[in-house]
């Protein structure tokens, strides 16, 4: 029985290793497609879990919006992190600190503003389409744009501060411990938690 258990554990370990190797090979061959699918899938699964654990219901519109954003931006960050690795190679404290700080200073405000713009505009457009808004297209665009500007102006300062406390440590772990082909998976997992918070910000 002991030998059988050990053989079964070995088979499981081999299967996991094979899946990992296939994922790494796929990431190397098709980095953009792999990042896009991985980012969207991890966010979709995580956001569904967050919603079901929190409210007990699943908002499919929210799930599609946040998953599409995370999937669409994942390839950019994959290559951006590679660029930072090229500027400051290695996983020493000094190199990791530089990469994490530069990433935070340059990407955090941009990413927050873009996510707020994307989610607010797209969800507003979906709701107006569902309820067959009587506003003419020009007026509807103006209405959505005003809502987006108001949301970005009011939320960005506090959001950037909150990002520093959350994403600086996450980025440090990412640069110090994660191999390149697992960074999108790790950061997408972190983004699930952040997505729960930022979704609250978008809808409050």
PDB file of N, CA and C in Angstrom, residues 13-66:
ATOM      1  N   UNK A  13       2.977  14.240  -9.066  1.00  0.00           N
ATOM      2  CA  UNK A  13       4.056  15.216  -9.178  1.00  0.00           C
ATOM      3  C   UNK A  13       4.548  15.353 -10.603  1.00  0.00           C
ATOM      4  N   UNK A  14       4.654  14.212 -11.292  1.00  0.00           N
ATOM      5  CA  UNK A  14       5.089  14.241 -12.686  1.00  0.00           C
ATOM      6  C   UNK A  14       4.082  14.963 -13.560  1.00  0.00           C
ATOM      7  N   UNK A  15       2.774  14.697 -13.284  1.00  0.00           N
ATOM      8  CA  UNK A  15       1.723  15.370 -14.051  1.00  0.00           C
ATOM      9  C   UNK A  15       1.751  16.868 -13.854  1.00  0.00           C
ATOM     10  N   UNK A  16       1.937  17.324 -12.618  1.00  0.00           N
ATOM     11  CA  UNK A  16       2.009  18.751 -12.316  1.00  0.00           C
ATOM     12  C   UNK A  16       3.217  19.388 -12.995  1.00  0.00           C
ATOM     13  N   UNK A  17       4.355  18.654 -12.954  1.00  0.00           N
ATOM     14  CA  UNK A  17       5.568  19.162 -13.577  1.00  0.00           C
ATOM     15  C   UNK A  17       5.378  19.292 -15.090  1.00  0.00           C
ATOM     16  N   UNK A  18       4.707  18.289 -15.684  1.00  0.00           N
ATOM     17  CA  UNK A  18       4.457  18.323 -17.125  1.00  0.00           C
ATOM     18  C   UNK A  18       3.579  19.513 -17.499  1.00  0.00           C
ATOM     19  N   UNK A  19       2.525  19.751 -16.716  1.00  0.00           N
ATOM     20  CA  UNK A  19       1.652  20.903 -16.968  1.00  0.00           C
ATOM     21  C   UNK A  19       2.429  22.212 -16.851  1.00  0.00           C
ATOM     22  N   UNK A  20       3.269  22.296 -15.828  1.00  0.00           N
ATOM     23  CA  UNK A  20       4.090  23.480 -15.625  1.00  0.00           C
ATOM     24  C   UNK A  20       5.031  23.694 -16.809  1.00  0.00           C
ATOM     25  N   UNK A  21       5.663  22.602 -17.262  1.00  0.00           N
ATOM     26  CA  UNK A  21       6.587  22.703 -18.389  1.00  0.00           C
ATOM     27  C   UNK A  21       5.856  23.121 -19.664  1.00  0.00           C
ATOM     28  N   UNK A  22       4.652  22.600 -19.859  1.00  0.00           N
ATOM     29  CA  UNK A  22       3.864  22.970 -21.033  1.00  0.00           C
ATOM     30  C   UNK A  22       3.473  24.441 -20.996  1.00  0.00           C
ATOM     31  N   UNK A  23       3.099  24.897 -19.807  1.00  0.00           N
ATOM     32  CA  UNK A  23       2.734  26.309 -19.666  1.00  0.00           C
ATOM     33  C   UNK A  23       3.932  27.199 -19.963  1.00  0.00           C
ATOM     34  N   UNK A  24       5.097  26.840 -19.413  1.00  0.00           N
ATOM     35  CA  UNK A  24       6.309  27.625 -19.643  1.00  0.00           C
ATOM     36  C   UNK A  24       6.681  27.640 -21.118  1.00  0.00           C
ATOM     37  N   UNK A  25       6.533  26.477 -21.780  1.00  0.00           N
ATOM     38  CA  UNK A  25       6.849  26.398 -23.208  1.00  0.00           C
ATOM     39  C   UNK A  25       5.878  27.238 -24.030  1.00  0.00           C
ATOM     40  N   UNK A  26       4.602  27.197 -23.655  1.00  0.00           N
ATOM     41  CA  UNK A  26       3.596  27.988 -24.354  1.00  0.00           C
ATOM     42  C   UNK A  26       3.847  29.481 -24.159  1.00  0.00           C
ATOM     43  N   UNK A  27       4.245  29.852 -22.952  1.00  0.00           N
ATOM     44  CA  UNK A  27       4.569  31.248 -22.659  1.00  0.00           C
ATOM     45  C   UNK A  27       5.749  31.716 -23.512  1.00  0.00           C
ATOM     46  N   UNK A  28       6.732  30.843 -23.700  1.00  0.00           N
ATOM     47  CA  UNK A  28       7.908  31.196 -24.495  1.00  0.00           C
ATOM     48  C   UNK A  28       7.569  31.331 -25.975  1.00  0.00           C
ATOM     49  N   UNK A  29       6.677  30.440 -26.473  1.00  0.00           N
ATOM     50  CA  UNK A  29       6.333  30.455 -27.894  1.00  0.00           C
ATOM     51  C   UNK A  29       5.351  31.563 -28.244  1.00  0.00           C
ATOM     52  N   UNK A  30       4.344  31.741 -27.404  1.00  0.00           N
ATOM     53  CA  UNK A  30       3.284  32.720 -27.690  1.00  0.00           C
ATOM     54  C   UNK A  30       3.034  33.574 -26.443  1.00  0.00           C
ATOM     55  N   UNK A  31       3.955  34.460 -26.113  1.00  0.00           N
ATOM     56  CA  UNK A  31       3.826  35.221 -24.859  1.00  0.00           C
ATOM     57  C   UNK A  31       2.587  36.112 -24.805  1.00  0.00           C
ATOM     58  N   UNK A  32       2.244  36.754 -25.914  1.00  0.00           N
ATOM     59  CA  UNK A  32       1.101  37.676 -25.903  1.00  0.00           C
ATOM     60  C   UNK A  32      -0.202  36.922 -25.678  1.00  0.00           C
ATOM     61  N   UNK A  33      -0.433  35.877 -26.459  1.00  0.00           N
ATOM     62  CA  UNK A  33      -1.675  35.109 -26.330  1.00  0.00           C
ATOM     63  C   UNK A  33      -1.773  34.438 -24.961  1.00  0.00           C
ATOM     64  N   UNK A  34      -0.653  33.888 -24.484  1.00  0.00           N
ATOM     65  CA  UNK A  34      -0.660  33.209 -23.189  1.00  0.00           C
ATOM     66  C   UNK A  34      -0.946  34.183 -22.054  1.00  0.00           C
ATOM     67  N   UNK A  35      -0.329  35.354 -22.114  1.00  0.00           N
ATOM     68  CA  UNK A  35      -0.569  36.375 -21.084  1.00  0.00           C
ATOM     69  C   UNK A  35      -2.022  36.837 -21.108  1.00  0.00           C
ATOM     70  N   UNK A  36      -2.547  37.046 -22.300  1.00  0.00           N
ATOM     71  CA  UNK A  36      -3.926  37.520 -22.428  1.00  0.00           C
ATOM     72  C   UNK A  36      -4.899  36.512 -21.821  1.00  0.00           C
ATOM     73  N   UNK A  37      -4.757  35.242 -22.212  1.00  0.00           N
ATOM     74  CA  UNK A  37      -5.667  34.204 -21.715  1.00  0.00           C
ATOM     75  C   UNK A  37      -5.473  33.982 -20.219  1.00  0.00           C
ATOM     76  N   UNK A  38      -4.220  33.940 -19.769  1.00  0.00           N
ATOM     77  CA  UNK A  38      -3.937  33.711 -18.349  1.00  0.00           C
ATOM     78  C   UNK A  38      -4.475  34.847 -17.490  1.00  0.00           C
ATOM     79  N   UNK A  39      -4.189  36.090 -17.901  1.00  0.00           N
ATOM     80  CA  UNK A  39      -4.657  37.242 -17.131  1.00  0.00           C
ATOM     81  C   UNK A  39      -6.163  37.293 -17.027  1.00  0.00           C
ATOM     82  N   UNK A  40      -6.859  37.057 -18.134  1.00  0.00           N
ATOM     83  CA  UNK A  40      -8.322  37.098 -18.130  1.00  0.00           C
ATOM     84  C   UNK A  40      -8.907  35.945 -17.327  1.00  0.00           C
ATOM     85  N   UNK A  41      -8.334  34.743 -17.472  1.00  0.00           N
ATOM     86  CA  UNK A  41      -8.876  33.559 -16.784  1.00  0.00           C
ATOM     87  C   UNK A  41      -8.702  33.644 -15.274  1.00  0.00           C
ATOM     88  N   UNK A  42      -7.496  34.012 -14.847  1.00  0.00           N
ATOM     89  CA  UNK A  42      -7.243  34.114 -13.407  1.00  0.00           C
ATOM     90  C   UNK A  42      -8.140  35.169 -12.776  1.00  0.00           C
ATOM     91  N   UNK A  43      -8.290  36.315 -13.448  1.00  0.00           N
ATOM     92  CA  UNK A  43      -9.153  37.366 -12.913  1.00  0.00           C
ATOM     93  C   UNK A  43     -10.616  36.928 -12.891  1.00  0.00           C
ATOM     94  N   UNK A  44     -11.071  36.252 -13.934  1.00  0.00           N
ATOM     95  CA  UNK A  44     -12.465  35.811 -13.989  1.00  0.00           C
ATOM     96  C   UNK A  44     -12.785  34.840 -12.859  1.00  0.00           C
ATOM     97  N   UNK A  45     -11.908  33.856 -12.656  1.00  0.00           N
ATOM     98  CA  UNK A  45     -12.118  32.874 -11.584  1.00  0.00           C
ATOM     99  C   UNK A  45     -12.053  33.552 -10.215  1.00  0.00           C
ATOM    100  N   UNK A  46     -11.049  34.382 -10.030  1.00  0.00           N
ATOM    101  CA  UNK A  46     -10.883  35.058  -8.743  1.00  0.00           C
ATOM    102  C   UNK A  46     -11.997  36.025  -8.436  1.00  0.00           C
ATOM    103  N   UNK A  47     -12.397  36.824  -9.430  1.00  0.00           N
ATOM    104  CA  UNK A  47     -13.472  37.792  -9.210  1.00  0.00           C
ATOM    105  C   UNK A  47     -14.794  37.082  -8.914  1.00  0.00           C
ATOM    106  N   UNK A  48     -15.037  35.952  -9.578  1.00  0.00           N
ATOM    107  CA  UNK A  48     -16.247  35.172  -9.293  1.00  0.00           C
ATOM    108  C   UNK A  48     -16.253  34.706  -7.847  1.00  0.00           C
ATOM    109  N   UNK A  49     -15.093  34.224  -7.380  1.00  0.00           N
ATOM    110  CA  UNK A  49     -14.991  33.755  -5.996  1.00  0.00           C
ATOM    111  C   UNK A  49     -15.199  34.897  -5.010  1.00  0.00           C
ATOM    112  N   UNK A  50     -14.578  36.055  -5.309  1.00  0.00           N
ATOM    113  CA  UNK A  50     -14.729  37.220  -4.432  1.00  0.00           C
ATOM    114  C   UNK A  50     -16.198  37.649  -4.348  1.00  0.00           C
ATOM    115  N   UNK A  51     -16.861  37.708  -5.480  1.00  0.00           N
ATOM    116  CA  UNK A  51     -18.265  38.127  -5.496  1.00  0.00           C
ATOM    117  C   UNK A  51     -19.150  37.143  -4.741  1.00  0.00           C
ATOM    118  N   UNK A  52     -18.960  35.844  -4.997  1.00  0.00           N
ATOM    119  CA  UNK A  52     -19.810  34.829  -4.374  1.00  0.00           C
ATOM    120  C   UNK A  52     -19.580  34.750  -2.865  1.00  0.00           C
ATOM    121  N   UNK A  53     -18.322  34.934  -2.450  1.00  0.00           N
ATOM    122  CA  UNK A  53     -18.029  34.926  -1.004  1.00  0.00           C
ATOM    123  C   UNK A  53     -18.533  36.188  -0.325  1.00  0.00           C
ATOM    124  N   UNK A  54     -18.540  37.303  -1.067  1.00  0.00           N
ATOM    125  CA  UNK A  54     -18.956  38.575  -0.474  1.00  0.00           C
ATOM    126  C   UNK A  54     -20.459  38.755  -0.451  1.00  0.00           C
ATOM    127  N   UNK A  55     -21.075  38.854  -1.630  1.00  0.00           N
ATOM    128  CA  UNK A  55     -22.515  39.136  -1.712  1.00  0.00           C
ATOM    129  C   UNK A  55     -23.355  37.896  -1.935  1.00  0.00           C
ATOM    130  N   UNK A  56     -22.717  36.791  -2.326  1.00  0.00           N
ATOM    131  CA  UNK A  56     -23.471  35.576  -2.602  1.00  0.00           C
ATOM    132  C   UNK A  56     -24.075  35.541  -3.991  1.00  0.00           C
ATOM    133  N   UNK A  57     -23.852  36.576  -4.772  1.00  0.00           N
ATOM    134  CA  UNK A  57     -24.361  36.639  -6.143  1.00  0.00           C
ATOM    135  C   UNK A  57     -23.207  36.940  -7.091  1.00  0.00           C
ATOM    136  N   UNK A  58     -23.434  36.684  -8.373  1.00  0.00           N
ATOM    137  CA  UNK A  58     -22.403  36.896  -9.384  1.00  0.00           C
ATOM    138  C   UNK A  58     -22.889  37.920 -10.398  1.00  0.00           C
ATOM    139  N   UNK A  59     -22.181  39.052 -10.474  1.00  0.00           N
ATOM    140  CA  UNK A  59     -22.455  40.089 -11.461  1.00  0.00           C
ATOM    141  C   UNK A  59     -21.596  39.791 -12.697  1.00  0.00           C
ATOM    142  N   UNK A  60     -22.222  39.201 -13.719  1.00  0.00           N
ATOM    143  CA  UNK A  60     -21.478  38.787 -14.903  1.00  0.00           C
ATOM    144  C   UNK A  60     -20.905  39.978 -15.665  1.00  0.00           C
ATOM    145  N   UNK A  61     -21.623  41.086 -15.669  1.00  0.00           N
ATOM    146  CA  UNK A  61     -21.127  42.269 -16.369  1.00  0.00           C
ATOM    147  C   UNK A  61     -19.821  42.747 -15.750  1.00  0.00           C
ATOM    148  N   UNK A  62     -19.802  42.853 -14.428  1.00  0.00           N
ATOM    149  CA  UNK A  62     -18.582  43.256 -13.726  1.00  0.00           C
ATOM    150  C   UNK A  62     -17.459  42.264 -14.020  1.00  0.00           C
ATOM    151  N   UNK A  63     -17.782  40.962 -13.985  1.00  0.00           N
ATOM    152  CA  UNK A  63     -16.772  39.939 -14.206  1.00  0.00           C
ATOM    153  C   UNK A  63     -16.153  40.051 -15.597  1.00  0.00           C
ATOM    154  N   UNK A  64     -16.989  40.255 -16.591  1.00  0.00           N
ATOM    155  CA  UNK A  64     -16.489  40.384 -17.963  1.00  0.00           C
ATOM    156  C   UNK A  64     -15.633  41.633 -18.116  1.00  0.00           C
ATOM    157  N   UNK A  65     -16.083  42.740 -17.524  1.00  0.00           N
ATOM    158  CA  UNK A  65     -15.360  44.005 -17.649  1.00  0.00           C
ATOM    159  C   UNK A  65     -13.971  43.918 -17.019  1.00  0.00           C
ATOM    160  N   UNK A  66     -13.892  43.421 -15.776  1.00  0.00           N
ATOM    161  CA  UNK A  66     -12.591  43.376 -15.099  1.00  0.00           C
ATOM    162  C   UNK A  66     -11.670  42.316 -15.717  1.00  0.00           C
TER     163      UNK A  66
END
